[in-house]
Amino acid sequence: MFTAYLVVTLLAAATSGYSAANHLIRPRWMLDNLASYGVPLTWVPALGVLKGAGVLGLLIGIGWVPIAVAASVGLMLYYVGAVIVIARSGRWAHLPAPLPFLLLVVASLALRLASS
């Protein structure tokens, strides 16, 4: 069970880390999407740092269960918030975008709790 947790957690950290890096690099396509959702562009660096902190927590949590749980819950709230923001903007075609990230974090948490 721990091996499955490790694989899923590393995948969740890699994908969320890529997303966090995009928030810090600020490519035009991402800024255009966030602006269309109504997210103030001044929030983008802070959102990237929050997501990056969650990634760091996932990685530290491999050896420390309370950090794994906290990081997973924090990232789950982040991605649920992303779904809500996208839904409120009416950009329905974009609604599935945060779901793979959310599902990986949920799976990581479930596997962590099952393997501890």
mmCIF file with all atom_site columns, C-alpha atoms in Angstrom:
data_model
loop_
_atom_site.group_PDB
_atom_site.id
_atom_site.type_symbol
_atom_site.label_atom_id
_atom_site.label_alt_id
_atom_site.label_comp_id
_atom_site.label_asym_id
_atom_site.label_entity_id
_atom_site.label_seq_id
_atom_site.pdbx_PDB_ins_code
_atom_site.Cartn_x
_atom_site.Cartn_y
_atom_site.Cartn_z
_atom_site.occupancy
_atom_site.B_iso_or_equiv
_atom_site.pdbx_formal_charge
_atom_site.auth_seq_id
_atom_site.auth_comp_id
_atom_site.auth_asym_id
_atom_site.auth_atom_id
_atom_site.pdbx_PDB_model_num
ATOM 1   C CA . MET A 1 1   ? 0.000   0.000  0.000   1.00 0.00 ? 1   MET A CA 1
ATOM 2   C CA . PHE A 1 2   ? 2.845   2.379  0.797   1.00 0.00 ? 2   PHE A CA 1
ATOM 3   C CA . THR A 1 3   ? 4.289   1.956  -2.706  1.00 0.00 ? 3   THR A CA 1
ATOM 4   C CA . ALA A 1 4   ? 0.984   2.998  -4.263  1.00 0.00 ? 4   ALA A CA 1
ATOM 5   C CA . TYR A 1 5   ? 0.872   5.996  -1.910  1.00 0.00 ? 5   TYR A CA 1
ATOM 6   C CA . LEU A 1 6   ? 4.422   6.949  -2.872  1.00 0.00 ? 6   LEU A CA 1
ATOM 7   C CA . VAL A 1 7   ? 3.734   6.761  -6.624  1.00 0.00 ? 7   VAL A CA 1
ATOM 8   C CA . VAL A 1 8   ? 0.470   8.724  -6.416  1.00 0.00 ? 8   VAL A CA 1
ATOM 9   C CA . THR A 1 9   ? 1.985   11.338 -4.098  1.00 0.00 ? 9   THR A CA 1
ATOM 10  C CA . LEU A 1 10  ? 4.999   11.890 -6.337  1.00 0.00 ? 10  LEU A CA 1
ATOM 11  C CA . LEU A 1 11  ? 2.664   12.256 -9.322  1.00 0.00 ? 11  LEU A CA 1
ATOM 12  C CA . ALA A 1 12  ? 0.451   14.686 -7.394  1.00 0.00 ? 12  ALA A CA 1
ATOM 13  C CA . ALA A 1 13  ? 3.519   16.683 -6.323  1.00 0.00 ? 13  ALA A CA 1
ATOM 14  C CA . ALA A 1 14  ? 4.910   16.765 -9.867  1.00 0.00 ? 14  ALA A CA 1
ATOM 15  C CA . THR A 1 15  ? 1.670   17.929 -11.466 1.00 0.00 ? 15  THR A CA 1
ATOM 16  C CA . SER A 1 16  ? 0.873   20.474 -8.769  1.00 0.00 ? 16  SER A CA 1
ATOM 17  C CA . GLY A 1 17  ? 4.507   21.617 -8.837  1.00 0.00 ? 17  GLY A CA 1
ATOM 18  C CA . TYR A 1 18  ? 4.228   22.213 -12.587 1.00 0.00 ? 18  TYR A CA 1
ATOM 19  C CA . SER A 1 19  ? 1.074   24.233 -11.977 1.00 0.00 ? 19  SER A CA 1
ATOM 20  C CA . ALA A 1 20  ? 2.729   26.222 -9.167  1.00 0.00 ? 20  ALA A CA 1
ATOM 21  C CA . ALA A 1 21  ? 5.699   26.978 -11.417 1.00 0.00 ? 21  ALA A CA 1
ATOM 22  C CA . ASN A 1 22  ? 3.327   28.302 -14.074 1.00 0.00 ? 22  ASN A CA 1
ATOM 23  C CA . HIS A 1 23  ? 1.844   30.672 -11.503 1.00 0.00 ? 23  HIS A CA 1
ATOM 24  C CA . LEU A 1 24  ? 5.320   31.995 -10.800 1.00 0.00 ? 24  LEU A CA 1
ATOM 25  C CA . ILE A 1 25  ? 6.456   32.080 -14.450 1.00 0.00 ? 25  ILE A CA 1
ATOM 26  C CA . ARG A 1 26  ? 3.129   33.651 -15.493 1.00 0.00 ? 26  ARG A CA 1
ATOM 27  C CA . PRO A 1 27  ? 2.685   32.510 -19.104 1.00 0.00 ? 27  PRO A CA 1
ATOM 28  C CA . ARG A 1 28  ? 0.219   34.602 -21.110 1.00 0.00 ? 28  ARG A CA 1
ATOM 29  C CA . TRP A 1 29  ? -2.274  31.732 -21.629 1.00 0.00 ? 29  TRP A CA 1
ATOM 30  C CA . MET A 1 30  ? -2.578  31.211 -17.884 1.00 0.00 ? 30  MET A CA 1
ATOM 31  C CA . LEU A 1 31  ? -2.959  34.914 -17.134 1.00 0.00 ? 31  LEU A CA 1
ATOM 32  C CA . ASP A 1 32  ? -5.662  35.176 -19.816 1.00 0.00 ? 32  ASP A CA 1
ATOM 33  C CA . ASN A 1 33  ? -7.543  32.240 -18.291 1.00 0.00 ? 33  ASN A CA 1
ATOM 34  C CA . LEU A 1 34  ? -7.309  33.586 -14.747 1.00 0.00 ? 34  LEU A CA 1
ATOM 35  C CA . ALA A 1 35  ? -8.442  37.033 -15.886 1.00 0.00 ? 35  ALA A CA 1
ATOM 36  C CA . SER A 1 36  ? -11.433 35.456 -17.661 1.00 0.00 ? 36  SER A CA 1
ATOM 37  C CA . TYR A 1 37  ? -12.357 33.728 -14.385 1.00 0.00 ? 37  TYR A CA 1
ATOM 38  C CA . GLY A 1 38  ? -12.291 37.048 -12.569 1.00 0.00 ? 38  GLY A CA 1
ATOM 39  C CA . VAL A 1 39  ? -9.145  36.316 -10.549 1.00 0.00 ? 39  VAL A CA 1
ATOM 40  C CA . PRO A 1 40  ? -7.141  39.509 -9.888  1.00 0.00 ? 40  PRO A CA 1
ATOM 41  C CA . LEU A 1 41  ? -3.729  39.095 -11.506 1.00 0.00 ? 41  LEU A CA 1
ATOM 42  C CA . THR A 1 42  ? -2.100  40.498 -8.364  1.00 0.00 ? 42  THR A CA 1
ATOM 43  C CA . TRP A 1 43  ? -3.110  37.217 -6.657  1.00 0.00 ? 43  TRP A CA 1
ATOM 44  C CA . VAL A 1 44  ? -1.197  35.010 -9.101  1.00 0.00 ? 44  VAL A CA 1
ATOM 45  C CA . PRO A 1 45  ? 2.180   34.944 -7.265  1.00 0.00 ? 45  PRO A CA 1
ATOM 46  C CA . ALA A 1 46  ? 0.494   34.246 -3.921  1.00 0.00 ? 46  ALA A CA 1
ATOM 47  C CA . LEU A 1 47  ? -1.542  31.424 -5.454  1.00 0.00 ? 47  LEU A CA 1
ATOM 48  C CA . GLY A 1 48  ? 1.670   29.934 -6.847  1.00 0.00 ? 48  GLY A CA 1
ATOM 49  C CA . VAL A 1 49  ? 3.378   30.136 -3.467  1.00 0.00 ? 49  VAL A CA 1
ATOM 50  C CA . LEU A 1 50  ? 0.388   28.503 -1.742  1.00 0.00 ? 50  LEU A CA 1
ATOM 51  C CA . LYS A 1 51  ? 0.352   25.694 -4.263  1.00 0.00 ? 51  LYS A CA 1
ATOM 52  C CA . GLY A 1 52  ? 4.134   25.331 -3.945  1.00 0.00 ? 52  GLY A CA 1
ATOM 53  C CA . ALA A 1 53  ? 3.800   25.074 -0.162  1.00 0.00 ? 53  ALA A CA 1
ATOM 54  C CA . GLY A 1 54  ? 1.267   22.288 -0.660  1.00 0.00 ? 54  GLY A CA 1
ATOM 55  C CA . VAL A 1 55  ? 3.702   20.464 -2.933  1.00 0.00 ? 55  VAL A CA 1
ATOM 56  C CA . LEU A 1 56  ? 6.468   20.806 -0.371  1.00 0.00 ? 56  LEU A CA 1
ATOM 57  C CA . GLY A 1 57  ? 4.079   19.498 2.285   1.00 0.00 ? 57  GLY A CA 1
ATOM 58  C CA . LEU A 1 58  ? 3.224   16.467 0.141   1.00 0.00 ? 58  LEU A CA 1
ATOM 59  C CA . LEU A 1 59  ? 6.914   15.650 -0.211  1.00 0.00 ? 59  LEU A CA 1
ATOM 60  C CA . ILE A 1 60  ? 7.707   16.172 3.487   1.00 0.00 ? 60  ILE A CA 1
ATOM 61  C CA . GLY A 1 61  ? 4.571   14.202 4.315   1.00 0.00 ? 61  GLY A CA 1
ATOM 62  C CA . ILE A 1 62  ? 6.063   11.066 2.787   1.00 0.00 ? 62  ILE A CA 1
ATOM 63  C CA . GLY A 1 63  ? 7.897   10.713 6.080   1.00 0.00 ? 63  GLY A CA 1
ATOM 64  C CA . TRP A 1 64  ? 5.555   12.615 8.399   1.00 0.00 ? 64  TRP A CA 1
ATOM 65  C CA . VAL A 1 65  ? 1.841   11.768 8.373   1.00 0.00 ? 65  VAL A CA 1
ATOM 66  C CA . PRO A 1 66  ? 0.442   14.993 9.943   1.00 0.00 ? 66  PRO A CA 1
ATOM 67  C CA . ILE A 1 67  ? 2.164   17.119 7.298   1.00 0.00 ? 67  ILE A CA 1
ATOM 68  C CA . ALA A 1 68  ? 0.878   14.813 4.534   1.00 0.00 ? 68  ALA A CA 1
ATOM 69  C CA . VAL A 1 69  ? -2.684  15.204 5.795   1.00 0.00 ? 69  VAL A CA 1
ATOM 70  C CA . ALA A 1 70  ? -2.401  18.984 6.176   1.00 0.00 ? 70  ALA A CA 1
ATOM 71  C CA . ALA A 1 71  ? -0.854  19.433 2.723   1.00 0.00 ? 71  ALA A CA 1
ATOM 72  C CA . SER A 1 72  ? -3.429  17.188 1.076   1.00 0.00 ? 72  SER A CA 1
ATOM 73  C CA . VAL A 1 73  ? -6.338  18.969 2.716   1.00 0.00 ? 73  VAL A CA 1
ATOM 74  C CA . GLY A 1 74  ? -4.871  22.359 1.805   1.00 0.00 ? 74  GLY A CA 1
ATOM 75  C CA . LEU A 1 75  ? -4.415  21.399 -1.844  1.00 0.00 ? 75  LEU A CA 1
ATOM 76  C CA . MET A 1 76  ? -7.880  19.834 -1.940  1.00 0.00 ? 76  MET A CA 1
ATOM 77  C CA . LEU A 1 77  ? -9.359  23.127 -0.723  1.00 0.00 ? 77  LEU A CA 1
ATOM 78  C CA . TYR A 1 78  ? -7.288  24.988 -3.316  1.00 0.00 ? 78  TYR A CA 1
ATOM 79  C CA . TYR A 1 79  ? -8.563  22.843 -6.192  1.00 0.00 ? 79  TYR A CA 1
ATOM 80  C CA . VAL A 1 80  ? -12.173 22.859 -4.960  1.00 0.00 ? 80  VAL A CA 1
ATOM 81  C CA . GLY A 1 81  ? -11.862 26.653 -4.865  1.00 0.00 ? 81  GLY A CA 1
ATOM 82  C CA . ALA A 1 82  ? -10.565 26.573 -8.441  1.00 0.00 ? 82  ALA A CA 1
ATOM 83  C CA . VAL A 1 83  ? -13.596 24.558 -9.545  1.00 0.00 ? 83  VAL A CA 1
ATOM 84  C CA . ILE A 1 84  ? -15.908 27.058 -7.825  1.00 0.00 ? 84  ILE A CA 1
ATOM 85  C CA . VAL A 1 85  ? -14.158 30.072 -9.375  1.00 0.00 ? 85  VAL A CA 1
ATOM 86  C CA . ILE A 1 86  ? -14.322 28.541 -12.856 1.00 0.00 ? 86  ILE A CA 1
ATOM 87  C CA . ALA A 1 87  ? -17.996 27.608 -12.405 1.00 0.00 ? 87  ALA A CA 1
ATOM 88  C CA . ARG A 1 88  ? -18.866 31.116 -11.217 1.00 0.00 ? 88  ARG A CA 1
ATOM 89  C CA . SER A 1 89  ? -17.162 32.585 -14.279 1.00 0.00 ? 89  SER A CA 1
ATOM 90  C CA . GLY A 1 90  ? -19.330 30.501 -16.596 1.00 0.00 ? 90  GLY A CA 1
ATOM 91  C CA . ARG A 1 91  ? -16.347 29.051 -18.468 1.00 0.00 ? 91  ARG A CA 1
ATOM 92  C CA . TRP A 1 92  ? -17.879 25.567 -18.439 1.00 0.00 ? 92  TRP A CA 1
ATOM 93  C CA . ALA A 1 93  ? -15.392 24.122 -20.922 1.00 0.00 ? 93  ALA A CA 1
ATOM 94  C CA . HIS A 1 94  ? -12.609 24.879 -18.427 1.00 0.00 ? 94  HIS A CA 1
ATOM 95  C CA . LEU A 1 95  ? -14.377 23.237 -15.489 1.00 0.00 ? 95  LEU A CA 1
ATOM 96  C CA . PRO A 1 96  ? -12.593 19.854 -15.845 1.00 0.00 ? 96  PRO A CA 1
ATOM 97  C CA . ALA A 1 97  ? -9.116  21.464 -15.788 1.00 0.00 ? 97  ALA A CA 1
ATOM 98  C CA . PRO A 1 98  ? -8.478  21.313 -12.003 1.00 0.00 ? 98  PRO A CA 1
ATOM 99  C CA . LEU A 1 99  ? -10.150 17.916 -11.543 1.00 0.00 ? 99  LEU A CA 1
ATOM 100 C CA . PRO A 1 100 ? -7.123  15.678 -12.311 1.00 0.00 ? 100 PRO A CA 1
ATOM 101 C CA . PHE A 1 101 ? -5.056  17.661 -9.791  1.00 0.00 ? 101 PHE A CA 1
ATOM 102 C CA . LEU A 1 102 ? -7.840  17.354 -7.208  1.00 0.00 ? 102 LEU A CA 1
ATOM 103 C CA . LEU A 1 103 ? -8.265  13.627 -7.784  1.00 0.00 ? 103 LEU A CA 1
ATOM 104 C CA . LEU A 1 104 ? -4.531  12.977 -7.399  1.00 0.00 ? 104 LEU A CA 1
ATOM 105 C CA . VAL A 1 105 ? -4.435  14.850 -4.093  1.00 0.00 ? 105 VAL A CA 1
ATOM 106 C CA . VAL A 1 106 ? -7.545  13.035 -2.830  1.00 0.00 ? 106 VAL A CA 1
ATOM 107 C CA . ALA A 1 107 ? -6.002  9.696  -3.830  1.00 0.00 ? 107 ALA A CA 1
ATOM 108 C CA . SER A 1 108 ? -2.753  10.645 -2.108  1.00 0.00 ? 108 SER A CA 1
ATOM 109 C CA . LEU A 1 109 ? -4.597  11.430 1.112   1.00 0.00 ? 109 LEU A CA 1
ATOM 110 C CA . ALA A 1 110 ? -6.691  8.254  0.969   1.00 0.00 ? 110 ALA A CA 1
ATOM 111 C CA . LEU A 1 111 ? -3.634  6.084  0.347   1.00 0.00 ? 111 LEU A CA 1
ATOM 112 C CA . ARG A 1 112 ? -1.664  7.857  3.090   1.00 0.00 ? 112 ARG A CA 1
ATOM 113 C CA . LEU A 1 113 ? -4.397  7.240  5.634   1.00 0.00 ? 113 LEU A CA 1
ATOM 114 C CA . ALA A 1 114 ? -4.745  3.612  4.492   1.00 0.00 ? 114 ALA A CA 1
ATOM 115 C CA . SER A 1 115 ? -1.021  2.936  4.723   1.00 0.00 ? 115 SER A CA 1
ATOM 116 C CA . SER A 1 116 ? -0.376  4.489  8.128   1.00 0.00 ? 116 SER A CA 1
#
